[in-house]
PDB file of C-alpha atoms and ligand atoms in Angstrom:
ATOM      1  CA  UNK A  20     105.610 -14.606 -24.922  1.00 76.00           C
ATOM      2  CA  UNK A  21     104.340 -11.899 -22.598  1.00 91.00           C
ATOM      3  CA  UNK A  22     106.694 -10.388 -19.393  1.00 96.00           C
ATOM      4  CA  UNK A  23     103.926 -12.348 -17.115  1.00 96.00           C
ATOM      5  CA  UNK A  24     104.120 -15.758 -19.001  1.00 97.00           C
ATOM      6  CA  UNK A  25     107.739 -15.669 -19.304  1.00 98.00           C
ATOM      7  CA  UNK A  26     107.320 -14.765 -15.148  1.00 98.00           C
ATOM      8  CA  UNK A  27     104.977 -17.604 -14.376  1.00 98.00           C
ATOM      9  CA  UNK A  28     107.276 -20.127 -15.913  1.00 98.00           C
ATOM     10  CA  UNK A  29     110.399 -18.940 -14.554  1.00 98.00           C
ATOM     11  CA  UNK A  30     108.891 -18.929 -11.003  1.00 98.00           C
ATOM     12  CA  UNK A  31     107.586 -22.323 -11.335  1.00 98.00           C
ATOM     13  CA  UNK A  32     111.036 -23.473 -12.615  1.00 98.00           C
ATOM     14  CA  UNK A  33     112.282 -22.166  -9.881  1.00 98.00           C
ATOM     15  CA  UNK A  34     110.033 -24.068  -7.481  1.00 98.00           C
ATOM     16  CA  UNK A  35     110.827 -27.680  -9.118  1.00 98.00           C
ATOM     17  CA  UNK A  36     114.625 -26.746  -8.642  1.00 98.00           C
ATOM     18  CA  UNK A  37     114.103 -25.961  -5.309  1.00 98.00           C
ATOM     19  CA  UNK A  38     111.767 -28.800  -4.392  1.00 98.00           C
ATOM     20  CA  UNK A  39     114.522 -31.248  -6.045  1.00 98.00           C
ATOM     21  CA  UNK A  40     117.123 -29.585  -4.154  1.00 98.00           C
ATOM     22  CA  UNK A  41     114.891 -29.722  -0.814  1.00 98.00           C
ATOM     23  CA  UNK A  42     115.318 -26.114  -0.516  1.00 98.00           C
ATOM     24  CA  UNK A  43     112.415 -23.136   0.495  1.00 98.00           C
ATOM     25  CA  UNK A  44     111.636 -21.260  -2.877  1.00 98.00           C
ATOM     26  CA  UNK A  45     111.812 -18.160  -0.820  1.00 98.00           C
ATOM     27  CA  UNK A  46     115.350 -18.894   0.027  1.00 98.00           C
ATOM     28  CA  UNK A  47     116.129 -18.362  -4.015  1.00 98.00           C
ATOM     29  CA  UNK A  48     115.882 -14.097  -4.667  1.00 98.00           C
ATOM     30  CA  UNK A  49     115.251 -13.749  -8.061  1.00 98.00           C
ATOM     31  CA  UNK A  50     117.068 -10.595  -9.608  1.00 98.00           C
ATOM     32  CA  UNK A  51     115.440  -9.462 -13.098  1.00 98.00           C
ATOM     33  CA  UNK A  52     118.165  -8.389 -15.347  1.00 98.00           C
ATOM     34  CA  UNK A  53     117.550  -5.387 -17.347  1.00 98.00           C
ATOM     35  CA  UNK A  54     120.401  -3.966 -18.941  1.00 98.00           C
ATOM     36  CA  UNK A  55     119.422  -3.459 -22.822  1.00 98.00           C
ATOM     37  CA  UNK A  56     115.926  -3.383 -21.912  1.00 98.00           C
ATOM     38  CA  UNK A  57     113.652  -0.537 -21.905  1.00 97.00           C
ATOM     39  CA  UNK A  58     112.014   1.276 -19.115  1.00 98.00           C
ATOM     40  CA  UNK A  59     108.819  -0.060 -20.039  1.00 97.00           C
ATOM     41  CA  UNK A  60     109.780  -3.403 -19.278  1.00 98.00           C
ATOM     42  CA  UNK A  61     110.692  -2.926 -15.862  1.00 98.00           C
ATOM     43  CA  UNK A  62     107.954  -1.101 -15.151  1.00 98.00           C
ATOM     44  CA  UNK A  63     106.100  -4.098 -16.432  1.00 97.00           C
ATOM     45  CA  UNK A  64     107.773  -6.184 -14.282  1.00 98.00           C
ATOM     46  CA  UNK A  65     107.172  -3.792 -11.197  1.00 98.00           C
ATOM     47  CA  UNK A  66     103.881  -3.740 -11.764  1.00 97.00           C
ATOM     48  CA  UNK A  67     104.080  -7.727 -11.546  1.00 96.00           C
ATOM     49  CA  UNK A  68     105.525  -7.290  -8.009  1.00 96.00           C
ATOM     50  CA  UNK A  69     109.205  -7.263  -8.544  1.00 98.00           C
ATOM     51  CA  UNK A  70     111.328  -5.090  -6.642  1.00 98.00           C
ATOM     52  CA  UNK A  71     115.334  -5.601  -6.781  1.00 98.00           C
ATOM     53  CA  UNK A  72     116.906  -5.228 -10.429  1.00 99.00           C
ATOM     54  CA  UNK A  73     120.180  -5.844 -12.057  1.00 98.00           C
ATOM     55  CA  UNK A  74     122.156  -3.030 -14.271  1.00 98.00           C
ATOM     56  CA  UNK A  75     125.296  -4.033 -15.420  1.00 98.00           C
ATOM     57  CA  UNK A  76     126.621  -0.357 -16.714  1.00 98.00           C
ATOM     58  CA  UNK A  77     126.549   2.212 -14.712  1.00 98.00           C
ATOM     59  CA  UNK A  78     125.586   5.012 -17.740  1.00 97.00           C
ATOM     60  CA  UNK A  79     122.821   2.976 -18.832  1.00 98.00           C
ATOM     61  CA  UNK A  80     121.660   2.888 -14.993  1.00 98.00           C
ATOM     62  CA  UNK A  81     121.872   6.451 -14.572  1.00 97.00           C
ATOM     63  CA  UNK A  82     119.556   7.199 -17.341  1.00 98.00           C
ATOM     64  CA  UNK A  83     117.442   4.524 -16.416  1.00 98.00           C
ATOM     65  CA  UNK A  84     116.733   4.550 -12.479  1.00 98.00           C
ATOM     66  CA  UNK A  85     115.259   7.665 -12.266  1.00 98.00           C
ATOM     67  CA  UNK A  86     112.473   7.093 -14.375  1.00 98.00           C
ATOM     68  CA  UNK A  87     111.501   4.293 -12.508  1.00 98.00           C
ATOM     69  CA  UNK A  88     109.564   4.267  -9.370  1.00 98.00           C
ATOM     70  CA  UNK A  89     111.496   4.868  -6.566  1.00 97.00           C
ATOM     71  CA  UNK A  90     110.964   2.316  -4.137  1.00 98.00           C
ATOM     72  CA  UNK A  91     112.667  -0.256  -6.577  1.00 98.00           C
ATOM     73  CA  UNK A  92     116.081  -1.973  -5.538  1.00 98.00           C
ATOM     74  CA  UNK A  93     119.128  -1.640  -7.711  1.00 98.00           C
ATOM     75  CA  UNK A  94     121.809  -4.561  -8.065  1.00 99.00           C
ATOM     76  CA  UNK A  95     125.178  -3.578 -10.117  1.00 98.00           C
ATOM     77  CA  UNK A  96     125.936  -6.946 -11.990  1.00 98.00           C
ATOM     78  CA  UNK A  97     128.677  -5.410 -14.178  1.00 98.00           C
ATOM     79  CA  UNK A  98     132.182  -4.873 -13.749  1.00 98.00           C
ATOM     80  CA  UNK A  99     133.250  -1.801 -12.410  1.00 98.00           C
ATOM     81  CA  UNK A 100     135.896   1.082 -12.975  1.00 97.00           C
ATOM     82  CA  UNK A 101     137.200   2.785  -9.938  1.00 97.00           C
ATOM     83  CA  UNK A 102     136.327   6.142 -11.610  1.00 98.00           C
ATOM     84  CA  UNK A 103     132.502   5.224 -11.514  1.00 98.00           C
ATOM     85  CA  UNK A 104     132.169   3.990  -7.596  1.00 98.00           C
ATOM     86  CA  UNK A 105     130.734   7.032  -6.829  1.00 98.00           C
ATOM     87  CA  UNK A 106     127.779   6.744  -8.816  1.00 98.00           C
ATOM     88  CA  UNK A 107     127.806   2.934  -8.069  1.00 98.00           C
ATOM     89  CA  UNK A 108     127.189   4.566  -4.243  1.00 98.00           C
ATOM     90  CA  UNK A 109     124.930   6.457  -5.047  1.00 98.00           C
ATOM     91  CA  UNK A 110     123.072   4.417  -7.385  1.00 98.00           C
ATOM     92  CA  UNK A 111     122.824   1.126  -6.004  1.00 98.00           C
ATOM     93  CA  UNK A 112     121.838  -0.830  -3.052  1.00 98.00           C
ATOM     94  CA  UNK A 113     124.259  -4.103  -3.590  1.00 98.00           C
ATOM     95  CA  UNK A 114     127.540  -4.133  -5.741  1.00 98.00           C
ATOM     96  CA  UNK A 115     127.562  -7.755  -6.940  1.00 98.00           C
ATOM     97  CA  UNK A 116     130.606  -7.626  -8.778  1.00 98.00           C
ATOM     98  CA  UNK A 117     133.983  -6.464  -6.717  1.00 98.00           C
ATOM     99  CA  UNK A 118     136.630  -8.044  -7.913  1.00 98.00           C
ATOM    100  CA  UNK A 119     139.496  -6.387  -6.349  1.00 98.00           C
ATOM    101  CA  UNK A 120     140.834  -4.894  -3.071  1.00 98.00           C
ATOM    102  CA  UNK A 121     141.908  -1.420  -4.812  1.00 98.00           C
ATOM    103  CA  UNK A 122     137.953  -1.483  -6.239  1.00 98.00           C
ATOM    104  CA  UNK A 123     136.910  -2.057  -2.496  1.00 98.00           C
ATOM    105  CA  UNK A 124     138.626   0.238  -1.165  1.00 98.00           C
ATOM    106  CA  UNK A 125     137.383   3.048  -3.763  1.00 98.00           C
ATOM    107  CA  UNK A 126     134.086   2.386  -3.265  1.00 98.00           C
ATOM    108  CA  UNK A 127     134.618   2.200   0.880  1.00 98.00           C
ATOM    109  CA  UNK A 128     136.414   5.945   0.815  1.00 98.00           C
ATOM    110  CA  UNK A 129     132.972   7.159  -1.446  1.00 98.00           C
ATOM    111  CA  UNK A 130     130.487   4.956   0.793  1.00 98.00           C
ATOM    112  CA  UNK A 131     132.291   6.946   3.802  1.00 98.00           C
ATOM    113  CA  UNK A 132     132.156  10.766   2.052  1.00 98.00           C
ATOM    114  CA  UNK A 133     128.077   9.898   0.799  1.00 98.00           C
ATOM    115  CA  UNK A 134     127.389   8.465   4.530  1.00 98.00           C
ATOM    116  CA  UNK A 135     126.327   5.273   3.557  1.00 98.00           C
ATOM    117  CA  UNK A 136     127.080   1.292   4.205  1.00 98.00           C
ATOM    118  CA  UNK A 137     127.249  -1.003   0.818  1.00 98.00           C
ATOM    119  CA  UNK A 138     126.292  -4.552   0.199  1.00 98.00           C
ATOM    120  CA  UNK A 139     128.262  -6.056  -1.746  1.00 98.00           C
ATOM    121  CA  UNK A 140     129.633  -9.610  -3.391  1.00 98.00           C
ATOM    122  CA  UNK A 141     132.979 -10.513  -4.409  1.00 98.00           C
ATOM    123  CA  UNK A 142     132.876 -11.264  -7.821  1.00 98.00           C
ATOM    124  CA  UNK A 143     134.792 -14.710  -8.986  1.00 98.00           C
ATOM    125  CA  UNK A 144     135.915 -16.112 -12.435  1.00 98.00           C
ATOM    126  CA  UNK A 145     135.830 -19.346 -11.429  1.00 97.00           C
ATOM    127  CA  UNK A 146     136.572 -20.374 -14.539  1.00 95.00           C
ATOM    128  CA  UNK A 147     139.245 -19.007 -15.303  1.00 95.00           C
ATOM    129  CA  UNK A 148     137.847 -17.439 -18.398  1.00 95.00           C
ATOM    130  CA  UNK A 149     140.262 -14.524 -19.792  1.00 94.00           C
ATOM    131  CA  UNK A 150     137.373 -12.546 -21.196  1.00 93.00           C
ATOM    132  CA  UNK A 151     135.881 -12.213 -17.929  1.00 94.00           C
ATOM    133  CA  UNK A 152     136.245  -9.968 -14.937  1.00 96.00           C
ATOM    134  CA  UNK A 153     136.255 -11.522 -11.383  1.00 98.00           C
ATOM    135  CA  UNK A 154     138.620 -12.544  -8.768  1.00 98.00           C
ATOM    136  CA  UNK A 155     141.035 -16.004  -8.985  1.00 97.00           C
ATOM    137  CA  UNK A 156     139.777 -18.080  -6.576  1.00 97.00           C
ATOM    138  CA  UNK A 157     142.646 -18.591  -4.480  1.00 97.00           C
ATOM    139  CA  UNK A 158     143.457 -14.438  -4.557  1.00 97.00           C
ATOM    140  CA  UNK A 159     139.540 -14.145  -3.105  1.00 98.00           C
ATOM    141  CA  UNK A 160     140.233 -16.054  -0.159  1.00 97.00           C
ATOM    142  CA  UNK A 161     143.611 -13.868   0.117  1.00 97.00           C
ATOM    143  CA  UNK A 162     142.216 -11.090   0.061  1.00 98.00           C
ATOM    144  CA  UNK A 163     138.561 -11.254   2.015  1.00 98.00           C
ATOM    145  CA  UNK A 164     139.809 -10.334   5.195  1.00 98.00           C
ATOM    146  CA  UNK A 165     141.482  -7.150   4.257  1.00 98.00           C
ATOM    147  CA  UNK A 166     138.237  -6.212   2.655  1.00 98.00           C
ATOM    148  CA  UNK A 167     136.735  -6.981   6.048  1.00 98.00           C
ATOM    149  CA  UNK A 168     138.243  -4.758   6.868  1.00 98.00           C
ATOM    150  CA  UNK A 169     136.620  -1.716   5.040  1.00 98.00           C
ATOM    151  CA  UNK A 170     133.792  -0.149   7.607  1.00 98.00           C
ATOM    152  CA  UNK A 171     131.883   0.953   5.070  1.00 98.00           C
ATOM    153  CA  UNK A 172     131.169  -2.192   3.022  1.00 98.00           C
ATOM    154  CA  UNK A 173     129.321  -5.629   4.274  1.00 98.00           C
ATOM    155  CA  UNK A 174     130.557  -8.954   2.454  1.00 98.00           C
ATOM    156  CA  UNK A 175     127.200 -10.684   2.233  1.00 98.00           C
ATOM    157  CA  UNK A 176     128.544 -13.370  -0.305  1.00 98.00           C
ATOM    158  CA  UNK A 177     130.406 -14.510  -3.262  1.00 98.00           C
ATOM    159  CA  UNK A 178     128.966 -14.348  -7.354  1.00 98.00           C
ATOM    160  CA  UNK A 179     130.008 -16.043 -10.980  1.00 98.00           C
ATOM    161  CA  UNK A 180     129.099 -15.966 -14.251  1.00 98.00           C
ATOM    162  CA  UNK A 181     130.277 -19.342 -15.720  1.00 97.00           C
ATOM    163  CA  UNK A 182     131.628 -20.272 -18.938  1.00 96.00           C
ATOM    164  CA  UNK A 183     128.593 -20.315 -21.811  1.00 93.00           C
ATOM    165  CA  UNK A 184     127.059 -23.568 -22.580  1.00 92.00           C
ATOM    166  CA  UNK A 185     123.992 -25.036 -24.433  1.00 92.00           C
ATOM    167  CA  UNK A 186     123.970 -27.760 -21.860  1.00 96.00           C
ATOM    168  CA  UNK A 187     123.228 -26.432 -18.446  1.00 96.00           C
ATOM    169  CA  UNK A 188     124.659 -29.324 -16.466  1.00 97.00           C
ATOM    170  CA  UNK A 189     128.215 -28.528 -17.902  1.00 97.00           C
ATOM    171  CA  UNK A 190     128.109 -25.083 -15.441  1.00 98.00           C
ATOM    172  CA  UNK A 191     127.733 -27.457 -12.685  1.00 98.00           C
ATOM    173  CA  UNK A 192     131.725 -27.572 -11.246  1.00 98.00           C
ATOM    174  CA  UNK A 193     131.279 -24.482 -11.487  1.00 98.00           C
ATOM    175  CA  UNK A 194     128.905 -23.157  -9.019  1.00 98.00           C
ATOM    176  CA  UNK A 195     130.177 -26.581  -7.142  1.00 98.00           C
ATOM    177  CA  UNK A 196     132.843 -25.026  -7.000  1.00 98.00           C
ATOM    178  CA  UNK A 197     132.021 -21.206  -5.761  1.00 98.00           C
ATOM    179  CA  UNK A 198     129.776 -22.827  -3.007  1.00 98.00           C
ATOM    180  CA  UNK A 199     133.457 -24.416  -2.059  1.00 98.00           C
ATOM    181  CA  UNK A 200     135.136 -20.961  -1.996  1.00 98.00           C
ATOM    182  CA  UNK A 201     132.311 -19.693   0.255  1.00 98.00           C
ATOM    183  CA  UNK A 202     132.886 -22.677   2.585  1.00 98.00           C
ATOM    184  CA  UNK A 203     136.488 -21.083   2.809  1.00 98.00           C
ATOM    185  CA  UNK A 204     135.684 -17.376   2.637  1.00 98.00           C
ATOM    186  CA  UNK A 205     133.654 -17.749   5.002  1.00 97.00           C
ATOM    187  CA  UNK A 206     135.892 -19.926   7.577  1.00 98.00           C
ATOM    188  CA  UNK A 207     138.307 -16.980   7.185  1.00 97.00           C
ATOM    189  CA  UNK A 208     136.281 -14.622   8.430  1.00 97.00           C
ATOM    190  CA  UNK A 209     134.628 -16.778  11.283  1.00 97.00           C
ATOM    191  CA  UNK A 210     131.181 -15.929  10.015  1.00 95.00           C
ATOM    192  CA  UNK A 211     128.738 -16.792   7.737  1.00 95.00           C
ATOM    193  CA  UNK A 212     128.316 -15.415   4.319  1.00 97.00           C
ATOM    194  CA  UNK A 213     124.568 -15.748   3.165  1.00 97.00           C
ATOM    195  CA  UNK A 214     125.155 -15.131  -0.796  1.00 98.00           C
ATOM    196  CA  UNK A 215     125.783 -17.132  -3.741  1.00 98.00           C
ATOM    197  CA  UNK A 216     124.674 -14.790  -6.763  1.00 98.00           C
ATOM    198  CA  UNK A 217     125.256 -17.955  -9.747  1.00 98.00           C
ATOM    199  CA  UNK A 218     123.387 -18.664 -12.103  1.00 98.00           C
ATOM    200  CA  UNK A 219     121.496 -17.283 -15.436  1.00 98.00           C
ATOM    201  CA  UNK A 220     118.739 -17.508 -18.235  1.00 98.00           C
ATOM    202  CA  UNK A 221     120.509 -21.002 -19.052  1.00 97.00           C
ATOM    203  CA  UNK A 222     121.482 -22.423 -16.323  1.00 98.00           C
ATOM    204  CA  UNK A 223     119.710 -20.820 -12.910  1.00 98.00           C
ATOM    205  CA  UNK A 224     118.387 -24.694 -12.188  1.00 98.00           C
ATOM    206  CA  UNK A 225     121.481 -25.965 -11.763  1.00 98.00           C
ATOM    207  CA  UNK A 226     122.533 -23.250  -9.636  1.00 98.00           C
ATOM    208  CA  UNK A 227     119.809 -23.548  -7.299  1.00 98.00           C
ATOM    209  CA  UNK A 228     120.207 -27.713  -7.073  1.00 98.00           C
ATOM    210  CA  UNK A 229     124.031 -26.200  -6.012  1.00 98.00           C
ATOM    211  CA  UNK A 230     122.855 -23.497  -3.811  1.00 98.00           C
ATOM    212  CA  UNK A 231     122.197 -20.501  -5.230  1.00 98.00           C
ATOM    213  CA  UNK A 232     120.431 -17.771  -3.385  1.00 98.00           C
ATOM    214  CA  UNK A 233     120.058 -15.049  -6.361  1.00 99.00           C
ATOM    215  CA  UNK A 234     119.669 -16.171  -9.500  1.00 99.00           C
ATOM    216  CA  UNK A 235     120.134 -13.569 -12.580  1.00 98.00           C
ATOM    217  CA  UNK A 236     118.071 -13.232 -15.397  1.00 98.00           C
ATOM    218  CA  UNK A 237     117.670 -11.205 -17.930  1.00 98.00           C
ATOM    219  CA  UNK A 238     116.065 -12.889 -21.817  1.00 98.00           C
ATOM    220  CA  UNK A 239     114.393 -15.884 -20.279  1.00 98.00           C
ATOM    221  CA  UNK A 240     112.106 -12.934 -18.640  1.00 98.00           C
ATOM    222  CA  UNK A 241     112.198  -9.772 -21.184  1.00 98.00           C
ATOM    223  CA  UNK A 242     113.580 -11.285 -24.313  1.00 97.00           C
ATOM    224  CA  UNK A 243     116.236 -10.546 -26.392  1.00 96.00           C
ATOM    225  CA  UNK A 244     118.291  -7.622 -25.420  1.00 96.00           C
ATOM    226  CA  UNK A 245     119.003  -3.770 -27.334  1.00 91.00           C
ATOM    227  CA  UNK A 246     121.820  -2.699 -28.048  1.00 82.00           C
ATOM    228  CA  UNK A 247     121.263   1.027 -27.010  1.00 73.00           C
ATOM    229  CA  UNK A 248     118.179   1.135 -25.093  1.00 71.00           C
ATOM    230  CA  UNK A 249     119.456   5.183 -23.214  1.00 65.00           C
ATOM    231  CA  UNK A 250     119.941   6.527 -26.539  1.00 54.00           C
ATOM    232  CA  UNK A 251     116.959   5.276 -27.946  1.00 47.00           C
ATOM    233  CA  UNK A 252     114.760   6.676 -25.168  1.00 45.00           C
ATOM    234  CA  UNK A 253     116.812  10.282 -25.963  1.00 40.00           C
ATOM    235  CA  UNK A 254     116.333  10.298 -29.627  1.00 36.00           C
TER     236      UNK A 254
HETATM  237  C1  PLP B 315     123.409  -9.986 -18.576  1.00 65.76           C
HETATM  238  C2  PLP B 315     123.741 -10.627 -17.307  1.00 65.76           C
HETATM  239  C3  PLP B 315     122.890 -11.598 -16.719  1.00 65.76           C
HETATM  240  C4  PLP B 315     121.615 -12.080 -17.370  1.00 65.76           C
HETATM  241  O1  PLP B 315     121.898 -12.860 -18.500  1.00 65.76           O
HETATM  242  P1  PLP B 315     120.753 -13.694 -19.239  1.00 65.76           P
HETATM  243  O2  PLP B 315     121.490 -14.793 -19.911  1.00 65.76           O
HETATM  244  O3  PLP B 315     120.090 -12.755 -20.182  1.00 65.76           O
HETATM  245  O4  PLP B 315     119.820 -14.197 -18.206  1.00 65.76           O
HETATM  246  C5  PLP B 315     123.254 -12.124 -15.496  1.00 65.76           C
HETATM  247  N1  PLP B 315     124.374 -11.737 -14.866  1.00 65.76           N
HETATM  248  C6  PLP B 315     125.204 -10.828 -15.378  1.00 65.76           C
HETATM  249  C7  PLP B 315     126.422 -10.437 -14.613  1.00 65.76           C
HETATM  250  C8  PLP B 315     124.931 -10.241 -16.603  1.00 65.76           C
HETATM  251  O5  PLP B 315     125.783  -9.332 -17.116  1.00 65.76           O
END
């Protein structure tokens, strides 16, 4: 299937989910995930009308961004090494995936040297999962007000991967659950917090019927992924 047919059907997906979940479609920001995918293809998707994207490694984004047009939007999705916020700053308009208070407070001191104010999300592993990155639950809501904190950086909301599964439905508990940690999060700090990043190409409906606001997906719109799409591009 084309970039536009695989588009068309994800946005009308998204529409039923919403309409079952008696929520506005345009309260659902779709972030196209293109890490492993070639320039071409978000160009493609551009051209479509798309404007915010999702990078999950910061080398593959620095190759990348610049050869796209410049008024795009750049989401990191990915976890991130305190020796790479700089580029992160630089790089991106929202860090979706800060998962620690030493990470936050890296990427404050560059956001403060580079003169600008970052968007981010507090990454959590809801699950539990031990081959995935993301705060504990109960150490999020611990730590969210000392990340308040930070001048430089703006909690706008909370994001998960969950576990795989074939069946959707099974992810359920878990974005349940995040919207729950928000609930807290955001009691703590006596304000709302507008974000829930959750869920993906197999299970975004489900996250919207629990109240997802950005939904991330990658195959469902570009197919399968390569594994070096920088070098490729260089050879
Ligand atoms: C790769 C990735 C996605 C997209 O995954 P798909 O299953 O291809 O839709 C979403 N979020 C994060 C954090 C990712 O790394």
């Amino acid at each position: 299937m084309s970039f536009a047919e695989n588009y068309r059907e994800i946005r009308s997906r998204i529409e039923a989910a919403c309409a079952r979940a008696g929520r506005s479609p345009s309260s659902v920001l779709l972030l196209p995930v293109t890490k492993g995918q070639p320039v071409d293809a978000i160009h493609e998707a551009a051209n479509a009308g798309l404007q915010i994207f999702g990078e999950s490694k910061i080398q593959e984004a620095k190759v990348k961004i610049p050869q796209c047009p410049s008024r795009l939007q750049w989401h990191m999705i990915g976890h991130l090494q305190s020796n790479k916020c700089r580029d992160a700053i630089q790089f991106f308009q929202m860090i979706q995936s800060v998962d620690s208070l030493s990470l936050a407070q890296e990427l404050n001191k560059w956001a403060e040297k580079l003169g600008k104010r970052m968007p981010i999300l507090l990454e959590v592993n809801v699950a539990g999962e031990s081959t995935k990155f993301g705060y504990n639950p109960d150490k999020v809501v611990a730590d969210i007000a000392g990340i308040n904190e930070l001048d430089r950086l703006e909690i706008h909301g909370l994001m998960t991967i969950a576990p795989y599964t074939p069946t959707a439905e099974k992810a359920r508990p878990v974005f349940k659950r995040l919207a729950e940690v928000q609930a807290r999060c955001s009691d703590i700090l006596g304000a709302p917090l507008p974000h829930l990043s959750m869920g993906m190409s197999g299970d975004f409906e489900v996250a919207i019927e629990e109240g997802a606001t950005i939904v991330r997906i990658g195959t469902a719109l570009f197919g399968a992924r390569q594994s070096s799409v920088t070098r490729q591009s260089a050879d």
